[in-house]
Short mmCIF file of C-alpha atoms and ligand atoms in Angstrom, two decimals:
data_model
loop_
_atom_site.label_atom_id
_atom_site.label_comp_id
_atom_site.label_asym_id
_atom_site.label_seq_id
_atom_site.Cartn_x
_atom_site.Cartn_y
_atom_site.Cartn_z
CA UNK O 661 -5.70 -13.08 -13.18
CA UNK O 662 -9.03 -15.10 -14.91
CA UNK O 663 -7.30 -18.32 -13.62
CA UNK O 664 -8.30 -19.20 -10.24
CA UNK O 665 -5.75 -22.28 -10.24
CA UNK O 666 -2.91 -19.81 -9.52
CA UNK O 667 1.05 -21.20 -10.52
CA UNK O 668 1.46 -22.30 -6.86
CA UNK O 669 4.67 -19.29 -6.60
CA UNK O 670 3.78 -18.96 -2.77
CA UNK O 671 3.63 -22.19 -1.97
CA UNK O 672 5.00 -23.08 1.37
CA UNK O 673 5.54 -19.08 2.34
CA UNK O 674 4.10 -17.96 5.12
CA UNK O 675 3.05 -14.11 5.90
CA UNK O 676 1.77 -11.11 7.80
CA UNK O 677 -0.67 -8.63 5.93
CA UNK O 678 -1.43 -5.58 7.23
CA UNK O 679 -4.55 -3.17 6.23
CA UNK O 680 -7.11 -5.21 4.89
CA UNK O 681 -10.55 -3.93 5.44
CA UNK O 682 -13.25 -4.61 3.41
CA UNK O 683 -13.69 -6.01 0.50
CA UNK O 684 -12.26 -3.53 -2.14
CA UNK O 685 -9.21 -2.79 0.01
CA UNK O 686 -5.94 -3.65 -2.28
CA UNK O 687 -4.76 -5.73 0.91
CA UNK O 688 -8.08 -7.57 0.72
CA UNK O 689 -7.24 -8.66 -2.79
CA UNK O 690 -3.84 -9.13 -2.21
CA UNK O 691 -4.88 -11.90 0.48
CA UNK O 692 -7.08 -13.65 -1.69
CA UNK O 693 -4.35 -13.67 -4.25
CA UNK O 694 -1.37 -14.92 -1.52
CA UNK O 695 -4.13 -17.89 -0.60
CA UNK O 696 -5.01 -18.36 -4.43
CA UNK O 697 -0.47 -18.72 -4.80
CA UNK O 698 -0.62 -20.90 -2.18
CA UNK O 699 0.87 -19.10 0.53
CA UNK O 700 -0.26 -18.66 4.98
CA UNK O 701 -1.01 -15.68 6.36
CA UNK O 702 -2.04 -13.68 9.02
CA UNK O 703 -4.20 -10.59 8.90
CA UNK O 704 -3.73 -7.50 11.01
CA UNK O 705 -5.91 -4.43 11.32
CA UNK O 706 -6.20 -1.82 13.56
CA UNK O 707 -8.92 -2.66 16.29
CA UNK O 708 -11.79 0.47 15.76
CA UNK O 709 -10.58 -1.37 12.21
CA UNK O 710 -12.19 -4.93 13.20
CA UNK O 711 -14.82 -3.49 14.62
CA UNK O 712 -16.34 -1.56 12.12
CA UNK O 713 -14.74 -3.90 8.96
CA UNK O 714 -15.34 -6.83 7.65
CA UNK O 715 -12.58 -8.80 7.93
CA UNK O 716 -13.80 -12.16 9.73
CA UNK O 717 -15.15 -12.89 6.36
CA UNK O 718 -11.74 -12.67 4.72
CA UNK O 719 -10.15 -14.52 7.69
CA UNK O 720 -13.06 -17.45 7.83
CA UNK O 721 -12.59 -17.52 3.58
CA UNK O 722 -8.49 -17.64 3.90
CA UNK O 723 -8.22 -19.69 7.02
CA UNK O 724 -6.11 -16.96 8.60
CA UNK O 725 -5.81 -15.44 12.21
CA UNK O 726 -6.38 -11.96 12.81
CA UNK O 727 -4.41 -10.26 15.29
CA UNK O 728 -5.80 -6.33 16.31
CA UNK O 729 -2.71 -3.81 15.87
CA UNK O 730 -2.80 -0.25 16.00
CA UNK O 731 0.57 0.33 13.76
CA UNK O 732 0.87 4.03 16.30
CA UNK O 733 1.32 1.71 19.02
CA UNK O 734 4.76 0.03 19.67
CA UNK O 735 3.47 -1.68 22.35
CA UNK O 736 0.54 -3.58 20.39
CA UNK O 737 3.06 -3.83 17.18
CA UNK O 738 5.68 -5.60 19.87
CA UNK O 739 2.52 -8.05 21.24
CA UNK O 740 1.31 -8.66 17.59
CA UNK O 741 4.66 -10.00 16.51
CA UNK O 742 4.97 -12.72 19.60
CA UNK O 743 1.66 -13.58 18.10
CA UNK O 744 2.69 -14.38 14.73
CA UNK O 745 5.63 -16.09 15.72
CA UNK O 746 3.52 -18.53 17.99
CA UNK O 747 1.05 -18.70 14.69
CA UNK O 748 3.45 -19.29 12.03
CA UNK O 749 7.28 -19.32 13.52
CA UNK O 750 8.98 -17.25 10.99
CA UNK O 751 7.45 -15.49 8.02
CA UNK O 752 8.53 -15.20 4.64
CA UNK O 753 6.74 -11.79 3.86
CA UNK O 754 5.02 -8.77 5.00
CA UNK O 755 2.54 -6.88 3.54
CA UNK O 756 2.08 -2.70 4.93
CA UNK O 757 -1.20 -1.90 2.87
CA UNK O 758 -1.73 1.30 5.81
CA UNK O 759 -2.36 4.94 5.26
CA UNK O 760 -4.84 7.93 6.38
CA UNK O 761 -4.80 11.73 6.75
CA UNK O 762 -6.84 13.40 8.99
CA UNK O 763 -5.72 16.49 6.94
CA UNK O 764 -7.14 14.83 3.81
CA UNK O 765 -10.44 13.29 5.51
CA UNK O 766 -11.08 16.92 6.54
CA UNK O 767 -9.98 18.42 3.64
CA UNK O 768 -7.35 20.91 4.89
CA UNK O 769 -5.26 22.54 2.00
CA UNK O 770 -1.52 21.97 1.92
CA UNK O 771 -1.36 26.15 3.12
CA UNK O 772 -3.35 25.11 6.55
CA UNK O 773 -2.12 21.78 7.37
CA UNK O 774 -3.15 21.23 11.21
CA UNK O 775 0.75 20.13 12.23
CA UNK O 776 -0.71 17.49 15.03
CA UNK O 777 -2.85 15.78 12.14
CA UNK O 778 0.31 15.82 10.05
CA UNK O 779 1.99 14.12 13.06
CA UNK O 780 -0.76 11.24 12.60
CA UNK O 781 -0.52 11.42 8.96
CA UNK O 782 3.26 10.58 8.70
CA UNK O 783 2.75 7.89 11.85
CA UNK O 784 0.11 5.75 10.46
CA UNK O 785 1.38 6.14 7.03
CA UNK O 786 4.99 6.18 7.10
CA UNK O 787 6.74 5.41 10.62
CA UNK O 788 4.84 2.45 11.15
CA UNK O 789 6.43 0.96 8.42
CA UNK O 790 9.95 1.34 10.33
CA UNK O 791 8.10 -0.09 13.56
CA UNK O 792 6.78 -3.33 11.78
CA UNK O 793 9.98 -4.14 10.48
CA UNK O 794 12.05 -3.19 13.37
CA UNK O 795 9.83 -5.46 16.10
CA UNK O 796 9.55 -8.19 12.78
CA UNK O 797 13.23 -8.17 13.15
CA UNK O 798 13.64 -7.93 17.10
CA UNK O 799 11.14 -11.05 17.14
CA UNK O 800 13.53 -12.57 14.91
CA UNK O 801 10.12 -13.72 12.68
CA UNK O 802 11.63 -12.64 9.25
CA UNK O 803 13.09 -15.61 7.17
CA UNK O 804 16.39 -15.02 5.68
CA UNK O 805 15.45 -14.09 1.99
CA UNK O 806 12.12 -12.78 3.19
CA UNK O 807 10.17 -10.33 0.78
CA UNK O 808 8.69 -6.66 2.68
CA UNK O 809 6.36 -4.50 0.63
CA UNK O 810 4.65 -1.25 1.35
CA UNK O 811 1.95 0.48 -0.96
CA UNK O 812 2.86 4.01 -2.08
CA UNK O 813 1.39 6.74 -4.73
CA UNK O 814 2.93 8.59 -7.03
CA UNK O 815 2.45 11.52 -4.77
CA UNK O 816 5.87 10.88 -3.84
CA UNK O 817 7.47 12.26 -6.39
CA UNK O 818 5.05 14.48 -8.20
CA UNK O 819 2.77 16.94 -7.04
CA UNK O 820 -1.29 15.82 -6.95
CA UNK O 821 -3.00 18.62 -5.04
CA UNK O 822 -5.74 17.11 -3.40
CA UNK O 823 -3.09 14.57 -2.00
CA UNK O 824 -2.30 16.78 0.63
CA UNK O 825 0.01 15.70 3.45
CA UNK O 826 -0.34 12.40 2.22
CA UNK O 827 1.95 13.15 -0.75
CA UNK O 828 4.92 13.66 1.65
CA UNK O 829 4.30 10.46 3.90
CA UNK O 830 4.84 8.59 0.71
CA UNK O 831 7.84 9.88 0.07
CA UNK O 832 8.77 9.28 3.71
CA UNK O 833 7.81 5.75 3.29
CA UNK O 834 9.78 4.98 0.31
CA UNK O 835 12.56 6.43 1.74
CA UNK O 836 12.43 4.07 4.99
CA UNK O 837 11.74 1.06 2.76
CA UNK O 838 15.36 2.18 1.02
CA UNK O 839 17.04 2.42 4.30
CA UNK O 840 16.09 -0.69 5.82
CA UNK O 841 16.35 -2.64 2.59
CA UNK O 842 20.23 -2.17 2.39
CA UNK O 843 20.53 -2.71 6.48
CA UNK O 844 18.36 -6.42 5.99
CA UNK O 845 20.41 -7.19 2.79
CA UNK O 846 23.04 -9.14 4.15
CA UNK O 847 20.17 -11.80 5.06
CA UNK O 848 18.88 -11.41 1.34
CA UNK O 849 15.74 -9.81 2.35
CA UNK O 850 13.86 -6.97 0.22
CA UNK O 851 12.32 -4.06 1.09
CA UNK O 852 9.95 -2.47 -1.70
CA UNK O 853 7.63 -0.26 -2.34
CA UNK O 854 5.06 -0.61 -5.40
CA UNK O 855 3.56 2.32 -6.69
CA UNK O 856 0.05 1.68 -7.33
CA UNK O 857 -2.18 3.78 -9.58
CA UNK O 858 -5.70 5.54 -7.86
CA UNK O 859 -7.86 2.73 -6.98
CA UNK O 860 -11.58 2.72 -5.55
CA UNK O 861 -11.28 1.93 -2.08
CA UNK O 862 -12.06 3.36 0.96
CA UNK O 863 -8.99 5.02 1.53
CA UNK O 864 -9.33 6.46 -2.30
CA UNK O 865 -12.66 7.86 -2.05
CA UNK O 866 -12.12 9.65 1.30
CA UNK O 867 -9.68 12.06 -1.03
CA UNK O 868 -11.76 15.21 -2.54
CA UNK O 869 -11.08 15.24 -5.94
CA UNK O 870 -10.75 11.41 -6.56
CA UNK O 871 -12.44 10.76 -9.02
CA UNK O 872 -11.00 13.27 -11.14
CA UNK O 873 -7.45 12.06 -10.10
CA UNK O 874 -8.55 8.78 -11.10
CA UNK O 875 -9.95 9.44 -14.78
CA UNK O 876 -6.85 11.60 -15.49
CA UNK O 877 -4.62 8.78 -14.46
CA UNK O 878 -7.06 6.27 -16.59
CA UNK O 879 -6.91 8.11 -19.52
CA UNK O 880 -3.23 9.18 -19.63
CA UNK O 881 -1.59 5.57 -18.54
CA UNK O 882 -1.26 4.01 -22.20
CA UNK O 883 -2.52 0.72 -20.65
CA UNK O 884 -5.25 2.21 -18.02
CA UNK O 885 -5.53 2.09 -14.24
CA UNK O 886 -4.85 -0.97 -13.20
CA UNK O 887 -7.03 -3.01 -10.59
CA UNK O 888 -6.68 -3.95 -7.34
CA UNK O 889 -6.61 -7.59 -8.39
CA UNK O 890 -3.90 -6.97 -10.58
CA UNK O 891 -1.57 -4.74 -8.46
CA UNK O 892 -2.10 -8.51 -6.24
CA UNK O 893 -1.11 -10.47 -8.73
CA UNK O 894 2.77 -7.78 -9.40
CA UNK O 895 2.73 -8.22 -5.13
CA UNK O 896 2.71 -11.90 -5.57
CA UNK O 897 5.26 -11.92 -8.04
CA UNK O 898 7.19 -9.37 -5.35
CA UNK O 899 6.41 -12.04 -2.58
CA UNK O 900 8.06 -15.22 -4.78
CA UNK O 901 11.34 -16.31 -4.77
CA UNK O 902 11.33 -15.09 -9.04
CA UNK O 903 12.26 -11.55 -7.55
CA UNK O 904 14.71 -12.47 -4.95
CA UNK O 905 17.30 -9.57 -6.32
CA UNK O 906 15.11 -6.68 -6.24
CA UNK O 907 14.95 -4.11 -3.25
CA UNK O 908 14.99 -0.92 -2.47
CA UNK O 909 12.71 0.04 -5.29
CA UNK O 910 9.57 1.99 -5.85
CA UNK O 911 8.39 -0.17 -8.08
CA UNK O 912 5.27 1.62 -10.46
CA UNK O 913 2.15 -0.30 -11.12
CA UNK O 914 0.44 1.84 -12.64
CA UNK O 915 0.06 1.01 -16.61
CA UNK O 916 2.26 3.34 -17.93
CA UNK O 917 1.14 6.73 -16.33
CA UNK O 918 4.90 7.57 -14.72
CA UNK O 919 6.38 7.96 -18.08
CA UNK O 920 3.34 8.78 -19.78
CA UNK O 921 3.42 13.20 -21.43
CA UNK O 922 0.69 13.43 -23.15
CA UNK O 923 -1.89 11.37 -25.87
CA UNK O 924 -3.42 11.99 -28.83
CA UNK O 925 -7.21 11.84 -27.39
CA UNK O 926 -5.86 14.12 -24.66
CA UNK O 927 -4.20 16.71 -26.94
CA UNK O 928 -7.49 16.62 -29.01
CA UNK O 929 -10.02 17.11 -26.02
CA UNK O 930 -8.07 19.73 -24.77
CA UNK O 931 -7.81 21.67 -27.89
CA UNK O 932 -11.75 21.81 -28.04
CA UNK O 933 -12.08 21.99 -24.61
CA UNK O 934 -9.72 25.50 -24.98
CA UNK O 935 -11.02 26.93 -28.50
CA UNK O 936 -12.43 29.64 -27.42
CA UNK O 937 -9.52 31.29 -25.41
CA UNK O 938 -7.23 30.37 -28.87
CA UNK O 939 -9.97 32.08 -30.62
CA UNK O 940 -9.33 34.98 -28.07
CA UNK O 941 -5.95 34.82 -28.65
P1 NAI N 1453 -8.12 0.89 2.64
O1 NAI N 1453 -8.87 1.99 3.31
O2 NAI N 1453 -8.86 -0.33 2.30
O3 NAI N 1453 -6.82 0.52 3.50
C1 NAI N 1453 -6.18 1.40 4.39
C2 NAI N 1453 -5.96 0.60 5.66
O4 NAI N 1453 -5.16 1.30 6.64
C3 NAI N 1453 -7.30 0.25 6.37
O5 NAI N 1453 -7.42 -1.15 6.47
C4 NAI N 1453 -7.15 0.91 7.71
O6 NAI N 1453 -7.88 0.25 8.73
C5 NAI N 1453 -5.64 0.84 7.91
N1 NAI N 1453 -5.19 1.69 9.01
C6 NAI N 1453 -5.43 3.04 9.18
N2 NAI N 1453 -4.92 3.44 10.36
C7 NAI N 1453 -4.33 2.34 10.93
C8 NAI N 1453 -3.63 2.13 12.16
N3 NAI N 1453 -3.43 3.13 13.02
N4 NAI N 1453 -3.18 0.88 12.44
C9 NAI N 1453 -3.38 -0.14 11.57
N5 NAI N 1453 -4.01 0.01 10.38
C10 NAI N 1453 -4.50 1.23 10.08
O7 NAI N 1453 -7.53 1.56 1.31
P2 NAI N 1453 -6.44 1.09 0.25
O8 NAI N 1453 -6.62 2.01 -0.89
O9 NAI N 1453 -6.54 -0.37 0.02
O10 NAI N 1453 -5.05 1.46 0.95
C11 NAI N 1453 -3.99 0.55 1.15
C12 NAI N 1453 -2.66 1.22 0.83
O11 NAI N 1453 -2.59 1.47 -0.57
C13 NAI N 1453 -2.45 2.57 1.52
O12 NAI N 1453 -1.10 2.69 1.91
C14 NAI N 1453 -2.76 3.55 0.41
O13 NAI N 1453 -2.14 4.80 0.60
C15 NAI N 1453 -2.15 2.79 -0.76
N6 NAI N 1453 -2.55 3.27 -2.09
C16 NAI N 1453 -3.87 3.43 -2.38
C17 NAI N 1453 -4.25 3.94 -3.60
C18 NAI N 1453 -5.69 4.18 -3.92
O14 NAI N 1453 -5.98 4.94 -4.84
N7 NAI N 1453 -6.63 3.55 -3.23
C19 NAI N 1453 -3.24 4.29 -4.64
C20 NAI N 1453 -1.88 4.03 -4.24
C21 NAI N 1453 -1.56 3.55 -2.99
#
C-alpha cells in the first residue's frame, strides 16, 4: 500500500509474530504493516535466529519485545507464551511466518529424502503450528474472536519439484490450521492459512530452482507475483475484525496463478521455443 497513513483496522489489537528475520522476510513486512494498522506486537524468532538476524532493528523501529523461541521446543514455546501474556495480557492475533528443510537446503531429491531431516522439516514447518496454538490456548492469551494465520505454498496441493519435502509440510500445515479452526470456533476465533506466491526471501532463495519457480509463477498469474508488502497488507485485512467469519481456509494470494491454465504469451513462447521438434514431427 503507497499510503503510509494506514485505515487504522488494527487499532487497539495486540499480537504475536513469529519468523521475522531480516528485512525481506514476509513476517518482516507484515510487522511493519500491523504497526502501520495500528496494532502491538511482539516478535519471536528462533535464538541461532537473533543471533545471526537482524531483528533489533525491526523491534527498536516497531517498539516491540522480542522473545527467543525455538518453535521444536515445547518447553521454550510454553516460557515464550508466559512472556507475552506478562507483555500484552491477551492477544488478538498470531502470526506463524516459519518454515525450513534441511532436505531442500541440501538439495536431496524427493527419491532420497534423509527421513530424520524430514522429521525436522515437518516440525519446524508444520507441528509447530499445533504447539503455538495449543500453549497460546493453555496460557489462555488468545482473545475470544482472535485471528491465527500461517503462511503456506501452493506446494500443498500441486506438485513443484524442487519443493521437496517442503511440499508435504504445507499440506500438513493447512490441514492443522483446519482442525484447530473448528475446535477454537465456539470462541469465534480463525485459523487460516494464506497461500502466498514465490517471494525473494531467504527462505525462497535457499530452494534450487527458485528463480525459475518464481518467473513461471510471474508470468502465468494474470495479475503477477505479488509482494511481500502486499501479501501484508491481505494478512492485515485477515487480522481485522472485517474478516471475522472466515476460517479454516487456505486462502491464495497469489494474483491469479491457482486458477490460472495457460496465456497467450505463454502459448506463443512455447510454440517457438518447440518448432523444431513440430518440424520433426
Ligand atoms: P524467511 O527465511 O525470512 O522466514 C522463515 C523464518 O522461519 C525465519 O525467520 C527463520 O528464522 C524461522 N525459523 C526457522 N526455524 C525455526 C525454528 N526452529 N523456530 C523458530 N523459527 C524458525 O522466509 P519467508 O519466505 O519470509 O518465510 C516465511 C513463511 O512464508 C514460511 O512459512 C514460508 O514457507 C512461507 N512462504 C514463503 C514463500 C516464498 O517464496 N518466500 C512462498 C509461500 C510461503
Amino acid at each position: 500500500m503507497s499510503d503510509q497513513q494506514g485505515y487504522g483496522l488494527l487499532t487497539g489489537k495486540k499480537g504475536l509474530i513469529f519468523g521475522a528475520l531480516d528485512e525481506r522476510s514476509i513476517a518482516w513486512r507484515i510487522a511493519l504493516a500491523c504497526q502501520r494498522e495500528g496494532a502491538e506486537f511482539s516478535l519471536s524468532n528462533a535464538p541461532v535466529a537473533l543471533r545471526f538476524g537482524e531483528l533489533d532493528e525491526l523491534a527498536e523501529e516497531t517498539g516491540a519485545e522480542v522473545f527467543p523461541c525455538d518453535v521444536t521446543d515445547e518447553d521454550e514455546i510454553e516460557e515464550l507464551m508466559q512472556n507475552v501474556k506478562e507483555e500484552h495480557g491477551k492477544i488478538d492475533f498470531m502470526l506463524h511466518a516459519i518454515g525450513m528443510s534441511p532436505n531442500v537446503r541440501k538439495k536431496k531429491g524427493y527419491k532420497e529424502l534423509n527421513y530424520q531431516w524430514m522429521q525436522q522439516t515437518l516440525d519446524i514447518s508444520s507441528i509447530s503450528l499445533h504447539k503455538v496454538i495449543r500453549y497460546a490456548d493453555e496460557a489462555d492469551i488468545l482473545n475470544d474472536g482472535a485471528s491465527i494465520l500461517a503462511l503456506s505454498y501452493i506446494g500443498a496441493q500441486r506438485i513443484f519439484s524442487k519443493y521437496g519435502d517442503m511440499n508435504d509440510a504445507k499440506a500438513l500445515l493447512e490441514s492443522i490450521a483446519r482442525n484447530y479452526g473448528s475446535r477454537l470456533a465456539d470462541r469465534g476465533i480463525r485459523v487460516n492459512t494464506v497461500s502466498q506466491a514465490p517471494t525473494k526471501t531467504s527462505a525462497g532463495s535457499g530452494i534450487k530452482g527458485f528463480d525459475g519457480m518464481y518467473t513461471f509463477a510471474d508470468k502465468l498469474a494474470p495479475l503477477g507475483n505479488p509482494s511481500a508488502d502486499e501479501c501484508a497488507d491481505y494478512c492485515v485485512t485477515l487480522f481485522s475484525d472485517l474478516t471475522r467469519k472466515v476460517t479454516m481456509q487456505n486462502l491464495y494470494h497469489d494474483g491469479g496463478f491457482v486458477t490460472a491454465g495457460i496465456n497467450e504469451d505463454m502459448i506463443n513462447d512455447l510454440a517457438e521455443m518447440y518448432a523444431d521438434e513440430e518440424d520433426e514431427g
